Amino acid sequence: MEKNIALIRGDGIGPEIVEQAVLILNRVAEIYGHSFRYTDVDMGGNAIDKWGEPLPQAQLQKCLDSDSVLLGAVGGPKWNDVPGPMRPEKGLLKLRAAMEVYSNNRPAKIWPQLAGASPLKPEIVEKGIDFMIVRELTGGIYFGSHETKQENGQAVATDILTYSEAEIRRIGRIGFETARKRRKKLCSVEKSNVLDSSRLWKKIMHELSEEYPDVTLTDMLVDNCAMQIVKDPSQFDVIVTENMFGDILSDEASMITGSIGTIPSSSLGSTTRGLYEPIHGSAPDIAGQDIANPIGTILAAAMLLRYSFDMAKEADAIEKAVSDTLDAGFRTADILPPHGAFQKVGCKQMGAEICARIQ
Ligand code: NAD
């Protein structure tokens, strides 16, 4: 199969980790007889430096013309003081909106080899952590109007949170469909005791549940959900929630599984073209030192093959190679336990070890 992949290497550790994912994709292409063509796209701080804005139209168009997009990460202290609309993160928001990817899907799954890296007590981890957070991505407070004005001699800031029925319904469907492919349990998370948008959210989820009688729907307030994720994460299968709640809960969920460096995510809309990235940022504190963990980006590439290119066995091969590499004892610094028979490796060697194990 011939496919075009847009590569956004981005800032900080982005270029280092994307390089390892490309190595893996090329090996998969060689073994399974595919041809992946890559188009480099400037986005984030590097695009601000080169083009004066975080995602120029011509760069965005390359993503829209591709079969799917793989992103490292963007941002860093160098661009902290640029004005709001010009910030590196604005490039990402523009990309998500233009690609019409309204669903961010993040697995929270513990690798048995990394169980010791979880900050939770072993008796909680042993019950199992394997759930998916489906987060609405293009609506809610992040996309509402924002305003800071002077009133009675002081600054007053306002952010507007809006959700339409249609926006809730389409993300709700992804939640139910995802649950249907897993253990058939969907937890809808909102703040319906306070917010109108949450009351509408809850109403639509219950309407939808009539179309999915095989899926058990439960409701949970977001503050309770934040507690339950650390108290008993084994109770969750699929969580569906709005943009800001999902942003916060998915970071919490990633922490309990160990290293932030090992977790991928996908953003999808109503076509097969998706945006795939690790969940972490550009880690400027470790950039350029060959110590970043490339596993999150490599697993994001596996998700890309599985969900956008329908290449399940190729994705399985990557995931197995990661597992075999961890079994063989290779660890980057962020997942290296203080004791035990492990070999500490850098970003490049971790990529090479995984690549060598792809079958
Ligand atoms: P971060 O995720 O970049 O880093 C948090 C901590 O985790 C750091 O100590 C970092 O060294 C470590 N870390 C992250 N990824 C790692 C990896 N692959 N291997 C080993 N260690 C890793 O979060 P931050 O420091 O809050 O943000 C840094 C920059 O990234 C900011 O400019 C932020 O806006 C941006 N950011 C971008 C994205 C994105 O591009 N999708 C997401 C989040 C943050």
Short mmCIF file of C-alpha atoms and ligand atoms in Angstrom, two decimals:
data_model
loop_
_atom_site.label_atom_id
_atom_site.label_comp_id
_atom_site.label_asym_id
_atom_site.label_seq_id
_atom_site.Cartn_x
_atom_site.Cartn_y
_atom_site.Cartn_z
CA MET A 1 0.00 0.00 0.00
CA GLU A 2 1.23 3.53 -0.81
CA LYS A 3 0.56 6.21 1.79
CA ASN A 4 1.54 9.83 2.38
CA ILE A 5 2.36 10.78 5.95
CA ALA A 6 2.77 14.42 6.98
CA LEU A 7 5.51 14.68 9.60
CA ILE A 8 5.49 17.55 12.09
CA ARG A 9 8.77 17.18 13.91
CA GLY A 10 8.09 20.33 15.94
CA ASP A 11 10.22 21.75 18.75
CA GLY A 12 12.32 20.51 21.70
CA ILE A 13 12.57 16.70 21.67
CA GLY A 14 10.08 16.53 18.76
CA PRO A 15 12.64 15.98 15.97
CA GLU A 16 14.53 13.28 17.96
CA ILE A 17 11.46 11.19 18.76
CA VAL A 18 9.85 11.54 15.32
CA GLU A 19 13.12 10.33 13.76
CA GLN A 20 12.84 7.06 15.70
CA ALA A 21 9.19 6.62 14.68
CA VAL A 22 10.18 7.08 11.02
CA LEU A 23 12.87 4.42 11.43
CA ILE A 24 10.20 2.02 12.71
CA LEU A 25 7.70 2.92 9.96
CA ASN A 26 10.38 2.34 7.31
CA ARG A 27 11.18 -1.08 8.76
CA VAL A 28 7.46 -1.99 8.77
CA ALA A 29 7.16 -0.81 5.15
CA GLU A 30 10.16 -2.98 4.19
CA ILE A 31 8.85 -6.12 5.92
CA TYR A 32 5.18 -5.78 4.92
CA GLY A 33 5.69 -4.42 1.40
CA HIS A 34 4.32 -0.89 1.82
CA SER A 35 5.58 2.47 0.63
CA PHE A 36 5.32 5.41 3.04
CA ARG A 37 6.16 8.83 1.65
CA TYR A 38 6.85 11.64 4.14
CA THR A 39 6.17 15.36 3.80
CA ASP A 40 7.81 17.63 6.36
CA VAL A 41 5.54 20.29 7.85
CA ASP A 42 6.70 23.30 9.88
CA MET A 43 4.52 23.96 12.91
CA GLY A 44 5.08 25.51 16.33
CA GLY A 45 8.03 27.58 17.47
CA ASN A 46 10.21 26.61 14.50
CA ALA A 47 7.46 27.85 12.13
CA ILE A 48 7.24 31.14 14.05
CA ASP A 49 11.01 31.57 13.60
CA LYS A 50 10.92 30.62 9.91
CA TRP A 51 7.58 31.97 8.69
CA GLY A 52 6.42 34.40 11.39
CA GLU A 53 3.40 32.33 12.42
CA PRO A 54 2.84 28.94 14.11
CA LEU A 55 1.07 27.23 11.19
CA PRO A 56 1.11 29.04 7.83
CA GLN A 57 -1.63 28.04 5.38
CA ALA A 58 0.81 26.31 2.99
CA GLN A 59 2.09 24.11 5.83
CA LEU A 60 -1.45 23.31 6.97
CA GLN A 61 -2.38 22.36 3.41
CA LYS A 62 0.35 19.68 3.37
CA CYS A 63 -1.41 18.03 6.34
CA LEU A 64 -4.81 18.26 4.66
CA ASP A 65 -3.32 16.67 1.50
CA SER A 66 -1.80 13.75 3.41
CA ASP A 67 -3.32 10.39 4.36
CA SER A 68 -2.44 11.02 8.01
CA VAL A 69 -0.31 13.21 10.27
CA LEU A 70 2.36 12.24 12.81
CA LEU A 71 3.39 14.95 15.28
CA GLY A 72 6.27 15.10 17.79
CA ALA A 73 5.47 18.11 20.00
CA VAL A 74 5.55 21.90 19.80
CA GLY A 75 6.39 24.80 22.09
CA GLY A 76 9.12 25.84 24.48
CA PRO A 77 10.36 28.70 26.64
CA LYS A 78 11.81 30.57 23.65
CA TRP A 79 8.26 31.41 22.51
CA ASN A 80 6.65 31.93 25.95
CA ASP A 81 6.39 35.69 25.53
CA VAL A 82 4.95 35.85 22.01
CA PRO A 83 1.37 37.24 21.91
CA GLY A 84 -1.58 34.77 22.34
CA PRO A 85 -2.62 34.22 18.70
CA MET A 86 1.01 33.66 17.68
CA ARG A 87 1.86 31.06 20.33
CA PRO A 88 3.14 27.63 19.15
CA GLU A 89 0.09 25.89 20.69
CA LYS A 90 -2.19 27.98 18.46
CA GLY A 91 -0.73 26.07 15.49
CA LEU A 92 -1.96 22.84 17.05
CA LEU A 93 -5.44 24.22 17.73
CA LYS A 94 -5.61 25.50 14.14
CA LEU A 95 -4.51 22.10 12.81
CA ARG A 96 -7.10 20.19 14.89
CA ALA A 97 -9.87 22.56 13.77
CA ALA A 98 -8.86 22.40 10.06
CA MET A 99 -8.56 18.60 10.11
CA GLU A 100 -11.96 18.50 11.84
CA VAL A 101 -10.67 16.00 14.36
CA TYR A 102 -13.15 16.35 17.19
CA SER A 103 -12.25 13.26 19.19
CA ASN A 104 -9.02 12.70 21.11
CA ASN A 105 -8.51 9.10 22.14
CA ARG A 106 -5.99 8.31 24.78
CA PRO A 107 -5.34 4.83 26.14
CA ALA A 108 -4.44 4.59 29.82
CA LYS A 109 -2.92 1.13 29.96
CA ILE A 110 -0.18 -0.13 32.19
CA TRP A 111 2.63 -2.15 30.60
CA PRO A 112 3.29 -5.03 33.05
CA GLN A 113 7.05 -4.41 32.64
CA LEU A 114 6.58 -0.81 33.87
CA ALA A 115 4.11 -1.50 36.70
CA GLY A 116 6.71 -0.40 39.23
CA ALA A 117 6.75 3.08 37.67
CA SER A 118 3.13 3.73 38.68
CA PRO A 119 2.82 6.05 41.68
CA LEU A 120 -0.19 4.01 42.86
CA LYS A 121 0.04 1.27 45.50
CA PRO A 122 0.79 -2.20 44.02
CA GLU A 123 -2.56 -3.58 45.25
CA ILE A 124 -4.38 -0.95 43.16
CA VAL A 125 -2.18 -1.51 40.07
CA GLU A 126 -2.59 -5.30 40.34
CA LYS A 127 -6.35 -4.93 39.76
CA GLY A 128 -5.43 -3.74 36.25
CA ILE A 129 -5.39 -0.38 34.47
CA ASP A 130 -6.76 -0.48 30.94
CA PHE A 131 -9.14 2.26 29.92
CA MET A 132 -9.58 4.80 27.16
CA ILE A 133 -10.42 8.48 27.54
CA VAL A 134 -12.43 9.88 24.63
CA ARG A 135 -12.13 13.66 24.88
CA GLU A 136 -14.10 16.20 22.83
CA LEU A 137 -11.46 18.26 21.10
CA THR A 138 -12.81 21.16 19.08
CA GLY A 139 -15.50 22.70 21.29
CA GLY A 140 -16.03 23.91 24.83
CA ILE A 141 -14.17 26.58 26.71
CA TYR A 142 -10.89 26.34 24.74
CA PHE A 143 -12.75 27.38 21.59
CA GLY A 144 -15.14 29.89 23.19
CA SER A 145 -14.50 33.63 23.17
CA HIS A 146 -11.89 34.91 25.59
CA GLU A 147 -11.78 38.45 26.90
CA THR A 148 -9.89 40.46 29.49
CA LYS A 149 -11.18 43.96 30.15
CA GLN A 150 -10.90 46.69 32.74
CA GLU A 151 -13.88 47.11 35.04
CA ASN A 152 -13.97 49.47 38.01
CA GLY A 153 -10.21 49.83 37.98
CA GLN A 154 -9.34 46.12 37.85
CA ALA A 155 -8.84 43.48 35.15
CA VAL A 156 -11.73 41.04 34.64
CA ALA A 157 -11.26 37.94 32.46
CA THR A 158 -14.02 35.87 30.83
CA ASP A 159 -13.91 32.55 28.93
CA ILE A 160 -17.11 31.22 27.36
CA LEU A 161 -18.02 27.48 27.46
CA THR A 162 -20.49 26.48 24.72
CA TYR A 163 -21.62 23.06 23.46
CA SER A 164 -24.24 22.35 20.84
CA GLU A 165 -26.36 19.22 20.78
CA ALA A 166 -24.69 18.12 17.52
CA GLU A 167 -21.18 18.47 18.98
CA ILE A 168 -22.16 16.35 21.99
CA ARG A 169 -23.94 13.74 19.89
CA ARG A 170 -21.01 13.08 17.52
CA ILE A 171 -18.45 12.65 20.34
CA GLY A 172 -20.99 10.59 22.28
CA ARG A 173 -21.22 8.20 19.35
CA ILE A 174 -17.45 7.76 19.33
CA GLY A 175 -17.64 6.98 23.05
CA PHE A 176 -20.33 4.34 22.56
CA GLU A 177 -18.65 2.84 19.48
CA THR A 178 -15.30 2.65 21.32
CA ALA A 179 -16.96 0.96 24.31
CA ARG A 180 -18.67 -1.48 21.95
CA LYS A 181 -15.22 -2.63 20.71
CA ARG A 182 -13.95 -3.03 24.27
CA ARG A 183 -15.64 -4.16 27.52
CA LYS A 184 -18.92 -2.34 26.73
CA LYS A 185 -18.83 0.09 29.67
CA LEU A 186 -19.08 3.82 29.05
CA CYS A 187 -18.74 6.43 31.79
CA SER A 188 -19.93 9.92 30.82
CA VAL A 189 -18.13 12.55 32.87
CA GLU A 190 -19.55 16.06 33.42
CA LYS A 191 -20.41 18.66 36.04
CA SER A 192 -24.20 18.62 35.70
CA ASN A 193 -24.74 19.78 39.28
CA VAL A 194 -23.38 23.22 38.24
CA LEU A 195 -23.12 23.71 34.46
CA ASP A 196 -25.87 23.99 31.84
CA SER A 197 -23.53 22.63 29.16
CA SER A 198 -23.05 19.53 31.34
CA ARG A 199 -26.80 19.07 31.83
CA LEU A 200 -27.20 19.07 28.03
CA TRP A 201 -24.25 16.68 27.76
CA LYS A 202 -25.87 14.21 30.19
CA LYS A 203 -29.27 14.42 28.45
CA ILE A 204 -27.77 13.65 25.01
CA MET A 205 -25.67 10.76 26.34
CA HIS A 206 -28.81 9.15 27.77
CA GLU A 207 -30.70 9.66 24.53
CA LEU A 208 -27.84 8.01 22.63
CA SER A 209 -27.67 5.09 25.04
CA GLU A 210 -31.04 3.88 23.73
CA GLU A 211 -29.28 3.19 20.40
CA TYR A 212 -26.55 1.19 22.19
CA PRO A 213 -28.41 -1.25 24.48
CA ASP A 214 -25.33 -3.51 24.61
CA VAL A 215 -23.25 -0.73 26.26
CA THR A 216 -23.75 0.10 29.95
CA LEU A 217 -23.78 3.87 30.46
CA THR A 218 -22.96 5.46 33.82
CA ASP A 219 -22.65 9.14 34.78
CA MET A 220 -19.95 10.59 37.00
CA LEU A 221 -19.20 14.13 38.13
CA VAL A 222 -15.74 15.25 37.05
CA ASP A 223 -14.48 15.88 40.60
CA ASN A 224 -15.49 12.36 41.65
CA CYS A 225 -13.90 10.94 38.48
CA ALA A 226 -10.58 12.61 39.35
CA MET A 227 -10.69 10.78 42.69
CA GLN A 228 -11.85 7.42 41.30
CA ILE A 229 -9.01 7.34 38.74
CA VAL A 230 -6.49 7.14 41.58
CA LYS A 231 -8.67 5.12 43.99
CA ASP A 232 -9.78 2.32 41.66
CA PRO A 233 -8.88 2.81 37.96
CA SER A 234 -9.86 -0.82 37.22
CA GLN A 235 -13.54 0.23 37.27
CA PHE A 236 -13.16 2.17 33.99
CA ASP A 237 -13.41 0.90 30.42
CA VAL A 238 -14.20 4.01 28.34
CA ILE A 239 -14.63 7.56 29.66
CA VAL A 240 -16.24 10.17 27.40
CA THR A 241 -15.98 13.81 28.38
CA GLU A 242 -15.77 17.40 27.19
CA ASN A 243 -12.61 19.23 26.17
CA MET A 244 -11.25 20.80 29.38
CA PHE A 245 -12.28 17.96 31.71
CA GLY A 246 -10.70 15.49 29.27
CA ASP A 247 -7.50 17.51 29.09
CA ILE A 248 -7.05 17.34 32.86
CA LEU A 249 -8.30 13.77 33.44
CA SER A 250 -6.18 12.32 30.63
CA ASP A 251 -3.02 13.81 32.16
CA GLU A 252 -3.99 12.31 35.51
CA ALA A 253 -4.64 8.95 33.82
CA SER A 254 -1.26 9.05 32.09
CA MET A 255 0.54 9.63 35.41
CA ILE A 256 -0.91 6.52 37.04
CA THR A 257 0.41 4.32 34.22
CA GLY A 258 4.04 5.30 34.82
CA SER A 259 5.97 7.36 32.31
CA ILE A 260 4.44 10.16 30.29
CA GLY A 261 7.00 9.23 27.62
CA THR A 262 5.30 5.96 26.66
CA ILE A 263 1.73 7.02 25.90
CA PRO A 264 0.33 7.72 22.42
CA SER A 265 -2.89 9.40 21.37
CA SER A 266 -5.02 9.73 18.29
CA SER A 267 -7.31 12.53 17.16
CA LEU A 268 -10.00 11.55 14.70
CA GLY A 269 -13.05 13.01 13.01
CA SER A 270 -15.40 11.51 10.50
CA THR A 271 -12.72 10.47 7.95
CA THR A 272 -9.85 8.01 8.29
CA ARG A 273 -7.25 10.79 8.26
CA GLY A 274 -6.07 11.36 11.80
CA LEU A 275 -3.52 13.24 13.88
CA TYR A 276 -1.26 11.01 15.95
CA GLU A 277 1.12 12.17 18.66
CA PRO A 278 2.62 11.22 22.01
CA ILE A 279 0.73 12.79 24.92
CA HIS A 280 3.75 14.66 26.28
CA GLY A 281 5.02 18.08 25.30
CA SER A 282 8.32 19.16 23.77
CA ALA A 283 10.31 18.55 26.99
CA PRO A 284 12.72 21.45 26.42
CA ASP A 285 14.61 20.49 29.60
CA ILE A 286 15.99 17.34 27.91
CA ALA A 287 15.98 18.36 24.23
CA GLY A 288 19.04 17.57 22.11
CA GLN A 289 20.60 15.24 24.70
CA ASP A 290 19.53 11.89 23.22
CA ILE A 291 17.74 10.92 26.44
CA ALA A 292 14.07 11.36 25.46
CA ASN A 293 11.85 8.29 25.43
CA PRO A 294 10.63 7.67 21.85
CA ILE A 295 8.10 4.95 22.80
CA GLY A 296 5.06 7.28 22.96
CA THR A 297 5.73 8.49 19.41
CA ILE A 298 6.50 4.98 18.14
CA LEU A 299 3.20 3.74 19.61
CA ALA A 300 1.47 6.79 18.05
CA ALA A 301 2.82 5.57 14.68
CA ALA A 302 1.35 2.12 15.48
CA MET A 303 -2.03 3.75 16.20
CA LEU A 304 -1.77 5.60 12.88
CA LEU A 305 -1.30 2.31 11.02
CA ARG A 306 -4.15 0.66 12.92
CA TYR A 307 -6.82 3.38 12.79
CA SER A 308 -6.03 5.36 9.62
CA PHE A 309 -4.44 2.76 7.32
CA ASP A 310 -6.28 -0.34 8.57
CA MET A 311 -2.94 -2.12 9.09
CA ALA A 312 -3.69 -4.11 12.25
CA LYS A 313 -0.94 -6.71 11.92
CA GLU A 314 1.68 -4.02 11.27
CA ALA A 315 0.48 -2.13 14.38
CA ASP A 316 0.56 -5.37 16.40
CA ALA A 317 4.13 -5.94 15.20
CA ILE A 318 5.24 -2.53 16.50
CA GLU A 319 3.50 -3.00 19.85
CA LYS A 320 5.05 -6.47 20.24
CA ALA A 321 8.50 -5.10 19.40
CA VAL A 322 8.10 -2.44 22.13
CA SER A 323 7.01 -5.11 24.61
CA ASP A 324 9.93 -7.40 23.63
CA THR A 325 12.39 -4.51 24.00
CA LEU A 326 11.09 -3.79 27.51
CA ASP A 327 11.25 -7.53 28.30
CA ALA A 328 14.89 -7.50 27.19
CA GLY A 329 15.55 -4.89 29.89
CA PHE A 330 16.18 -1.75 27.80
CA ARG A 331 15.05 1.46 29.51
CA THR A 332 15.40 5.17 28.81
CA ALA A 333 16.21 7.30 31.86
CA ASP A 334 12.58 8.27 32.56
CA ILE A 335 11.49 4.63 33.05
CA LEU A 336 14.71 3.25 34.57
CA PRO A 337 14.03 1.67 37.99
CA PRO A 338 16.67 2.38 40.68
CA HIS A 339 17.55 -1.32 40.99
CA GLY A 340 17.47 -4.40 38.78
CA ALA A 341 19.02 -5.86 35.65
CA PHE A 342 18.23 -3.07 33.21
CA GLN A 343 20.26 -1.44 30.47
CA LYS A 344 19.98 2.32 30.29
CA VAL A 345 19.78 3.53 26.69
CA GLY A 346 19.28 6.83 24.91
CA CYS A 347 16.57 7.83 22.45
CA LYS A 348 18.44 6.54 19.37
CA GLN A 349 19.35 3.18 20.87
CA MET A 350 15.81 2.62 22.15
CA GLY A 351 14.57 3.25 18.59
CA ALA A 352 17.17 0.87 17.17
CA GLU A 353 16.36 -1.89 19.69
CA ILE A 354 12.64 -1.69 18.90
CA CYS A 355 13.38 -1.60 15.15
CA ALA A 356 15.53 -4.73 15.41
CA ARG A 357 12.65 -6.62 17.06
CA ILE A 358 10.00 -5.91 14.43
CA GLN A 359 8.92 -9.10 12.67
P1 NAD B 1 6.34 18.11 28.83
O1 NAD B 1 5.42 16.97 28.61
O2 NAD B 1 7.10 18.60 27.67
O3 NAD B 1 7.41 17.71 29.97
C1 NAD B 1 7.01 17.36 31.30
C2 NAD B 1 8.14 16.52 31.95
O4 NAD B 1 8.13 15.22 31.35
C3 NAD B 1 9.53 17.10 31.70
O5 NAD B 1 10.32 16.86 32.84
C4 NAD B 1 10.06 16.29 30.53
O6 NAD B 1 11.47 16.17 30.50
C5 NAD B 1 9.39 14.94 30.74
N1 NAD B 1 9.15 14.27 29.45
C6 NAD B 1 8.20 14.61 28.53
N2 NAD B 1 8.29 13.81 27.48
C7 NAD B 1 9.30 12.94 27.71
C8 NAD B 1 9.88 11.88 26.97
N3 NAD B 1 9.44 11.54 25.76
N4 NAD B 1 10.92 11.23 27.52
C9 NAD B 1 11.38 11.54 28.74
N5 NAD B 1 10.87 12.53 29.49
C10 NAD B 1 9.85 13.23 28.98
O7 NAD B 1 5.46 19.27 29.48
P2 NAD B 1 5.84 20.79 29.81
O8 NAD B 1 7.24 20.87 30.34
O9 NAD B 1 4.73 21.29 30.61
O10 NAD B 1 5.78 21.53 28.40
C11 NAD B 1 6.91 21.82 27.60
C12 NAD B 1 6.44 22.51 26.33
O11 NAD B 1 5.64 21.59 25.57
C13 NAD B 1 5.54 23.73 26.58
O12 NAD B 1 5.90 24.73 25.66
C14 NAD B 1 4.14 23.22 26.32
O13 NAD B 1 3.27 24.24 25.89
C15 NAD B 1 4.40 22.23 25.20
N6 NAD B 1 3.38 21.18 25.06
C16 NAD B 1 3.13 20.76 23.78
C17 NAD B 1 2.23 19.73 23.56
C18 NAD B 1 2.00 19.27 22.16
O14 NAD B 1 2.75 19.63 21.27
N7 NAD B 1 0.99 18.45 21.91
C19 NAD B 1 1.59 19.12 24.65
C20 NAD B 1 1.89 19.55 25.94
C21 NAD B 1 2.80 20.58 26.13
#
